[in-house]
Coordinates of C-alpha atoms and ligand atoms in Angstrom, one line a residue:
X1 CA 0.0 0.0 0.0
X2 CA 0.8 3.5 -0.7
X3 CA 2.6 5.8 2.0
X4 CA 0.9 9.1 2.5
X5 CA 2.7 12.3 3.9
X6 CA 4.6 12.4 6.6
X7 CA 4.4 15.1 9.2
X8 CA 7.5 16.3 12.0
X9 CA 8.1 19.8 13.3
X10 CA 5.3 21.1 11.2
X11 CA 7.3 19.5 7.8
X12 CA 5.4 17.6 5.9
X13 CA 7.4 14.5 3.7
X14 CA 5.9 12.9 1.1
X15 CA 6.4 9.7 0.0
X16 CA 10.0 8.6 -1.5
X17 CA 11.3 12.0 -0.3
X18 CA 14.4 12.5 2.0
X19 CA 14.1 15.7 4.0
X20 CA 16.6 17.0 6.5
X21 CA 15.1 18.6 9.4
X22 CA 16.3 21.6 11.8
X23 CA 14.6 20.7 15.4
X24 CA 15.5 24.0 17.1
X25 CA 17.2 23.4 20.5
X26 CA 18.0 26.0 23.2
X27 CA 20.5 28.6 21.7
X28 CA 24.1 28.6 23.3
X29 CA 24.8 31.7 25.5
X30 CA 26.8 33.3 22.2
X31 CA 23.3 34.1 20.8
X32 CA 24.3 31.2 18.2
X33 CA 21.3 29.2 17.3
X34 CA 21.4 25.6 17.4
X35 CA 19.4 22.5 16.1
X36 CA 19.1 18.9 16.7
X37 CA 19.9 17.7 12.9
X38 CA 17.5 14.8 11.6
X39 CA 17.0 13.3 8.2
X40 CA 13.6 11.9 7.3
X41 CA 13.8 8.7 4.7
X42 CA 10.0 8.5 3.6
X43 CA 9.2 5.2 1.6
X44 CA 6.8 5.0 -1.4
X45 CA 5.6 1.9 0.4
X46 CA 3.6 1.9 3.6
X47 CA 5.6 0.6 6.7
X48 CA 6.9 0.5 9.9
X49 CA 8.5 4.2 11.5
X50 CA 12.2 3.5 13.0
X51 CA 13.9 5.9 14.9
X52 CA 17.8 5.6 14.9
X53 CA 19.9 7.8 17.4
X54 CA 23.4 8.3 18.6
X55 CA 25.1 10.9 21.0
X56 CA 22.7 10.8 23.5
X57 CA 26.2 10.7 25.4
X58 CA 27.6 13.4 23.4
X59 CA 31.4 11.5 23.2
X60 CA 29.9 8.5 21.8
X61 CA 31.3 8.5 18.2
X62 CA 30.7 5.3 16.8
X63 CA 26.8 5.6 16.0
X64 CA 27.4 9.0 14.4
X65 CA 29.5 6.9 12.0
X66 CA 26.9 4.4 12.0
X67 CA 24.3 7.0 10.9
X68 CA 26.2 8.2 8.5
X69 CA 27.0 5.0 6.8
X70 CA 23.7 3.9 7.1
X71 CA 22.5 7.0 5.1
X72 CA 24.2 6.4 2.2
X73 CA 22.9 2.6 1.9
X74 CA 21.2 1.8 -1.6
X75 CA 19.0 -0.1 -0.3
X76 CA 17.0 3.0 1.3
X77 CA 15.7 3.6 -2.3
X78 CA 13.2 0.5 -1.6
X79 CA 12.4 1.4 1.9
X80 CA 9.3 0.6 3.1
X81 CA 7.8 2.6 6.0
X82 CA 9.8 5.8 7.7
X83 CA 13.9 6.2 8.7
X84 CA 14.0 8.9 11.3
X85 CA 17.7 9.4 12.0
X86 CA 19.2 11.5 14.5
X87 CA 23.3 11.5 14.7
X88 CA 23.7 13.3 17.1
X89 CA 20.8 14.0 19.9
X90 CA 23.3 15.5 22.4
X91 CA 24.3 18.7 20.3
X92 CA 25.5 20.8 23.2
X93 CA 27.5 17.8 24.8
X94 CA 28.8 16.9 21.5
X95 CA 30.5 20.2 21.0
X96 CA 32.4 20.0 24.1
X97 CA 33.2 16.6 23.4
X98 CA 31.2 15.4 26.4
X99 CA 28.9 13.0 27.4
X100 CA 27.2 15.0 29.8
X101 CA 25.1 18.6 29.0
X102 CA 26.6 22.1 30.2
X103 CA 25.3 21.5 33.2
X104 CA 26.9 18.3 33.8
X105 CA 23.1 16.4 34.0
X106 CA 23.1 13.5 31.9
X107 CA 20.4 13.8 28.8
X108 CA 19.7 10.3 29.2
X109 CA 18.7 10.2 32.7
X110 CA 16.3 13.0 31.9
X111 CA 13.6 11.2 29.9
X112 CA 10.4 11.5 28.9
X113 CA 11.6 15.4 30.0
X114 CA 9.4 18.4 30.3
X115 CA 8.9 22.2 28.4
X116 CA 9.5 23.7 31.4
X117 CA 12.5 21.8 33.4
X118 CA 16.5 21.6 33.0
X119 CA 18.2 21.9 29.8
X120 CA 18.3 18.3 29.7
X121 CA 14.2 17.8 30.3
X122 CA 13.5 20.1 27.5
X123 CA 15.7 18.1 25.1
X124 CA 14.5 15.0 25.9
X125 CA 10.6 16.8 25.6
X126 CA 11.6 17.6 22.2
X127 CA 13.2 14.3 21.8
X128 CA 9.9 12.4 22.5
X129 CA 7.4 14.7 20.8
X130 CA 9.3 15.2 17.4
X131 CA 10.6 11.8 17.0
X132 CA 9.4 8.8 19.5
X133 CA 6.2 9.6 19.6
X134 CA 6.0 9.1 15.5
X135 CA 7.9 6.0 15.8
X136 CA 6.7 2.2 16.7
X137 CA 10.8 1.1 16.9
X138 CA 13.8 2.6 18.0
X139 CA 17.5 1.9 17.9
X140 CA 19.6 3.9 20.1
X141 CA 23.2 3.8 19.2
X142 CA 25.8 3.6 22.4
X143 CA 29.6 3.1 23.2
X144 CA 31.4 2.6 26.1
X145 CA 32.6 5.4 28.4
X146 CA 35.9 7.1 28.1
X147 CA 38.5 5.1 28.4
X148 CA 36.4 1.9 28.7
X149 CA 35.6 0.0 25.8
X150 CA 32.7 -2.6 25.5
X151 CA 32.6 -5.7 22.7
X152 CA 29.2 -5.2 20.6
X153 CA 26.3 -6.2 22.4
X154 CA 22.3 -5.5 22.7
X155 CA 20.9 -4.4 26.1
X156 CA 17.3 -4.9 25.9
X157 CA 14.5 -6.2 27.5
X158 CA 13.9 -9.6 26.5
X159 CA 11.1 -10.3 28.8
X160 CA 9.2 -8.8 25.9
X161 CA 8.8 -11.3 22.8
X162 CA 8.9 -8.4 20.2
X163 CA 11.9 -6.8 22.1
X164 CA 13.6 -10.3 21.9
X165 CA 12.9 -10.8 18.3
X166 CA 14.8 -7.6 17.4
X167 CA 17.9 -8.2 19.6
X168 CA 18.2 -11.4 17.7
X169 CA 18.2 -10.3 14.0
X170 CA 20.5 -7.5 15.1
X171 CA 23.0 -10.1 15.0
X172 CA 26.0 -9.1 17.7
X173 CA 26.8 -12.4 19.8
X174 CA 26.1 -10.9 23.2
X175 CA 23.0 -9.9 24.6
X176 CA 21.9 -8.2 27.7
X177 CA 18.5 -8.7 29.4
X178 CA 18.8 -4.7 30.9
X179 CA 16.1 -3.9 33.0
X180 CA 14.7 -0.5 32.3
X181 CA 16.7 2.6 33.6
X182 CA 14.9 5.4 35.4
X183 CA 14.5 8.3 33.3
X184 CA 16.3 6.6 30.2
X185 CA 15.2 7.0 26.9
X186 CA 14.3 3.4 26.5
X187 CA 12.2 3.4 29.6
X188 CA 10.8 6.5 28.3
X189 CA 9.6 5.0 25.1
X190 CA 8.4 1.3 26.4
X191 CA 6.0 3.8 28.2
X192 CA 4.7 4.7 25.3
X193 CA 5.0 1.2 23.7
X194 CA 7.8 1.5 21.7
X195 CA 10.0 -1.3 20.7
X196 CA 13.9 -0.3 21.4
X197 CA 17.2 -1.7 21.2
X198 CA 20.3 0.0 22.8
X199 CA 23.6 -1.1 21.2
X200 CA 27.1 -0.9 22.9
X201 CA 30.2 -0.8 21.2
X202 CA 33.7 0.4 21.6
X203 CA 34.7 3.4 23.5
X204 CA 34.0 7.0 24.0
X205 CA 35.7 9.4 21.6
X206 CA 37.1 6.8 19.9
X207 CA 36.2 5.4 16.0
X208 CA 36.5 1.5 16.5
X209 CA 36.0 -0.4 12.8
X210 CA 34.6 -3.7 14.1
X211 CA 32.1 -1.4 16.3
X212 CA 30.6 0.6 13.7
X213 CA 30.4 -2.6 11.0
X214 CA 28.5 -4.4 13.4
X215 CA 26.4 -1.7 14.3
X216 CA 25.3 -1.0 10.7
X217 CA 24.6 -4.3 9.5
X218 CA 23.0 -5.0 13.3
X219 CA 20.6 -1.9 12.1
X220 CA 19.9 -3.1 8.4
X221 CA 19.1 -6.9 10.2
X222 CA 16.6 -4.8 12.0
X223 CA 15.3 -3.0 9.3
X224 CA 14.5 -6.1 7.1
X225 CA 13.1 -8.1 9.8
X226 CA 10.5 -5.5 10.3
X227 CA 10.4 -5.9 6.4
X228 CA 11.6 -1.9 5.9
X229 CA 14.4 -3.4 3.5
X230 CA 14.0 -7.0 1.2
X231 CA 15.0 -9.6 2.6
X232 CA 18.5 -10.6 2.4
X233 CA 19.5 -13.0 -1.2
X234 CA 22.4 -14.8 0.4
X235 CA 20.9 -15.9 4.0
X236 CA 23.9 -17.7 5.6
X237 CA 26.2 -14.7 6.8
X238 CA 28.4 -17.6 8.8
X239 CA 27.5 -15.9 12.1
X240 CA 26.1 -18.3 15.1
X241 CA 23.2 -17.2 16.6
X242 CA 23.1 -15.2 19.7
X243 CA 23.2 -16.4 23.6
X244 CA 21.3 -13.9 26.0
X245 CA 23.8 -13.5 29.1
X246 CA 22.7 -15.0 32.0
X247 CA 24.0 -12.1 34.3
X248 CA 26.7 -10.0 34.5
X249 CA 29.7 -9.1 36.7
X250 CA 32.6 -6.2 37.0
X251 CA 35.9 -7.3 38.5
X252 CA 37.4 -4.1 40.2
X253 CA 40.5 -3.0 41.6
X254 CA 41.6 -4.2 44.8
X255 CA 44.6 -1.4 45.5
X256 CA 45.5 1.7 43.4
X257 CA 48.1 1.1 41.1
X258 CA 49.3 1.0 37.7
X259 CA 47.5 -2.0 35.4
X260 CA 48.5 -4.0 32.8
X261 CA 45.8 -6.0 31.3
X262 CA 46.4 -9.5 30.0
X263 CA 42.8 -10.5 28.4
X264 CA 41.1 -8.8 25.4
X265 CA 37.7 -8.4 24.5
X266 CA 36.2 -11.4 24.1
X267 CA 38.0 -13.7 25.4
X268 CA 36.5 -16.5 28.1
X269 CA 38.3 -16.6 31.4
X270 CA 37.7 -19.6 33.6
X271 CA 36.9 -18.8 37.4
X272 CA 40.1 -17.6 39.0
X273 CA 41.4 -16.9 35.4
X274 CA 44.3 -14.1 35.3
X275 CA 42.9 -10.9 33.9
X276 CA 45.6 -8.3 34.9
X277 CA 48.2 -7.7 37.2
X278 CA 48.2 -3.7 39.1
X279 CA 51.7 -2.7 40.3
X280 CA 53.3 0.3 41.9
X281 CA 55.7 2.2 39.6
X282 CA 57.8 0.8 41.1
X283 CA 57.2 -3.3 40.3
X284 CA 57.9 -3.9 43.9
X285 CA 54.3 -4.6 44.9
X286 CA 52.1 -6.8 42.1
X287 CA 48.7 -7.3 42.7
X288 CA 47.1 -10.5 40.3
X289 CA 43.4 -9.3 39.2
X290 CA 41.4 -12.9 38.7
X291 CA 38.0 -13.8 37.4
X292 CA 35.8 -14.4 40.7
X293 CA 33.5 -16.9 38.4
X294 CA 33.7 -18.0 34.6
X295 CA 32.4 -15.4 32.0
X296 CA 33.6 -13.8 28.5
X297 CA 35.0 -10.5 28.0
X298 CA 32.4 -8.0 27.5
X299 CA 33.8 -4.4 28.8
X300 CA 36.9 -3.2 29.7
X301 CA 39.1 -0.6 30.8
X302 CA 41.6 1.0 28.6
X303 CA 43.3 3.7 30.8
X304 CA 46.4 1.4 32.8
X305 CA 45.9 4.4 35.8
X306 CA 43.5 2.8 38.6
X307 CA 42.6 3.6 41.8
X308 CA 41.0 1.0 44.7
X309 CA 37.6 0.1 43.8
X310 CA 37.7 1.2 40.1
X311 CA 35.7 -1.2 37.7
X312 CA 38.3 -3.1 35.8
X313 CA 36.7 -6.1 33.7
X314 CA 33.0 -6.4 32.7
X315 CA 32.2 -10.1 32.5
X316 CA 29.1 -12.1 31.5
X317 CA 28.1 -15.3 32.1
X318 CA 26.0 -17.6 30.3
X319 CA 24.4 -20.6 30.7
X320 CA 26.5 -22.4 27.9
X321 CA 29.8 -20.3 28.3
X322 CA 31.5 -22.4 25.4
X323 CA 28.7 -21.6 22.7
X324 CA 28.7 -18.3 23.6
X325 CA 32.7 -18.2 23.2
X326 CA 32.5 -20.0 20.0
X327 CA 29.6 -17.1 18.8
X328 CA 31.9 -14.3 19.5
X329 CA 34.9 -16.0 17.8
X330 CA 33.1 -16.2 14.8
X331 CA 31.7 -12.7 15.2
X332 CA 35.0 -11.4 15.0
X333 CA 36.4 -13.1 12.1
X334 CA 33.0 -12.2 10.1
X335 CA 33.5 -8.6 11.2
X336 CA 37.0 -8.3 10.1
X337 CA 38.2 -4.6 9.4
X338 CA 40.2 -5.9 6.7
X339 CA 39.6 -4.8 3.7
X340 CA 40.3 -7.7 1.4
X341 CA 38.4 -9.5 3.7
X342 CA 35.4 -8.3 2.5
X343 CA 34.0 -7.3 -1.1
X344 CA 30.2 -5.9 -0.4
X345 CA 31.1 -3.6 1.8
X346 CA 32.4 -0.1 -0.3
X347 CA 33.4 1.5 3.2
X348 CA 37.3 1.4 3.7
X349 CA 38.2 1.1 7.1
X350 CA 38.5 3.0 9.8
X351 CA 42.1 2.1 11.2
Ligands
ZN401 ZN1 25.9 6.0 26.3

């Protein structure tokens, strides 16, 4: 069936048009104007509206990147249904290379927001009234924060069948049952009955190639599951199906020191397995940092500077820990940021 217009911020977008969109936010104290920055990919074809979004933490890079590739797919020409994307939802943030707003309040403890409230309540106001509440689905593009990185994973909440669905065509190895944050923009919009997925990848002001890959084909699995884009030719992409982590677990520091970790991303470390070892400058005192139980590699810390108590390791566990080893693997030979290694993908990498 046809699409008919398209309405947001009092533009209308009719059907098989692509129509970037100012959505003004509050100026900056210069007198400069400023505005949230969305494009608007209307289908001929009736279908399902998607939000995607990045920078709600405005230091998180990778789903600008994302975004951006995603934008430029092909594919969009046969879109069915309505692509709302939004790079960069944390303008002011974003400019100071922050994840927090001016006034240090984190947008995305601040939802569903209010006209009259912080900075960060009117944002996320706008936020739901331009763009989630026009939406059935969301995707909400994260990365780890500074100086931690995470390996690609879905947090979601897969005590809802439809949520769960999602997660799984995605296609990252790991996912998170998250329970719902308080005042998060996923809470904000299961409220409203919105389907969302929040990725994780990488690390804060960082570009990581393997992130961003798996974030844009995790989005384009989405999108032709909820039948937006055809259906894929070729349906074996060598990638085992995902395990949903049972739990999860931080190993942190037990003294102050300087670390040297051992273990990458996804790796699994038995219980009592060697993760790092935290020394004085010195190397007179050395502290080993073991694995309290069994669990893969999900999130890490990349600064070697740590004081008593800091979060080190981020561990899950699953039920079958060797599957879920074997998934990742496999994930990241499929997702290799080698060039040669694959021919239907026209990005180069980012190295
Ligand atoms: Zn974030």
């Amino acid at each position: 069936m046809k699409a008919g217009s398209f309405e947001i911020s009092g533009v209308h977008v009719e059907p098989g048009q692509r129509v970037g969109i100012d959505l003004p936010v509050a100026r900056l104290y210069t007198h400069t104007s400023l505005a949230m920055p969305v494009q608007v990919v209307h289908g001929k074809l009736q279908g399902p509206c998607l939000f995607v979004s990045a920078a709600i933490h405005g230091d998180e890079l990778n789903g600008v990147e994302v975004i951006r590739r995603l934008l430029q797919q092909a594919a969009l020409k046969r879109l069915r249904g309505t692509l709302i994307a939004i790079p960069i939802v944390n303008i002011h943030g974003f400019l100071d290379r922050s994840r927090y707003l001016p006034d240090r309040r984190d947008l995305n403890r601040n939802f569903p927001g209010s006209g009259k409230g912080s900075l960060a309540a009117r944002i996320a106001k706008l936020f739901m009234t331009e763009v989630v509440a026009r939406c059935g689905y969301g995707i909400d593009l994260h990365t780890g924060a500074i100086h931690r990185e995470n390996i690609p994973q879905i947090r979601a909440n897969m005590d809802d069948a439809e949520t769960e669905r999602l997660a799984r065509a995605f296609g990252v190895p790991v996912l998170i049952n998250s329970t719902l944050r308080d005042g998060s923009l996923r809470m904000a919009a299961a409220e409203r009955g919105v389907t969302m997925l929040l990725y994780e990848a990488g690390e804060a002001l960082r570009f990581d190639e393997v992130s961003i890959r798996a974030g844009l084909k995790g989005v384009l699995n989405v999108m032709r599951e909820l039948g937006m884009l055809p259906a894929r030719k070729r349906k074996t992409t060598g990638l085992k199906p995902p395990l949903i982590a049972r739990s999860s677990f931080w190993v942190r520091a037990s003294e102050s020191g300087i670390l040297r970790t051992l273990v990458p991303l996804g790796t699994r470390v038995a219980k009592g397995g060697l993760l790092a070892v935290i020394a004085d400058p010195f190397g007179e005192a050395e502290i080993e940092v073991r694995a309290r139980h069994e669990g893969i590699v999900i999130g890490r810390i990349q600064l070697p500077l740590v004081h008593q108590g800091e979060a080190l390791y981020h561990l899950a566990q699953f039920t079958h820990t060797e599957r879920a080893a074997r998934s990742v693997e496999v994930f990241q030979e499929v997702i290799n940021p080698d060039p040669t290694a694959y021919d239907d993908e026209p990005e180069p990498p980012i190295q």
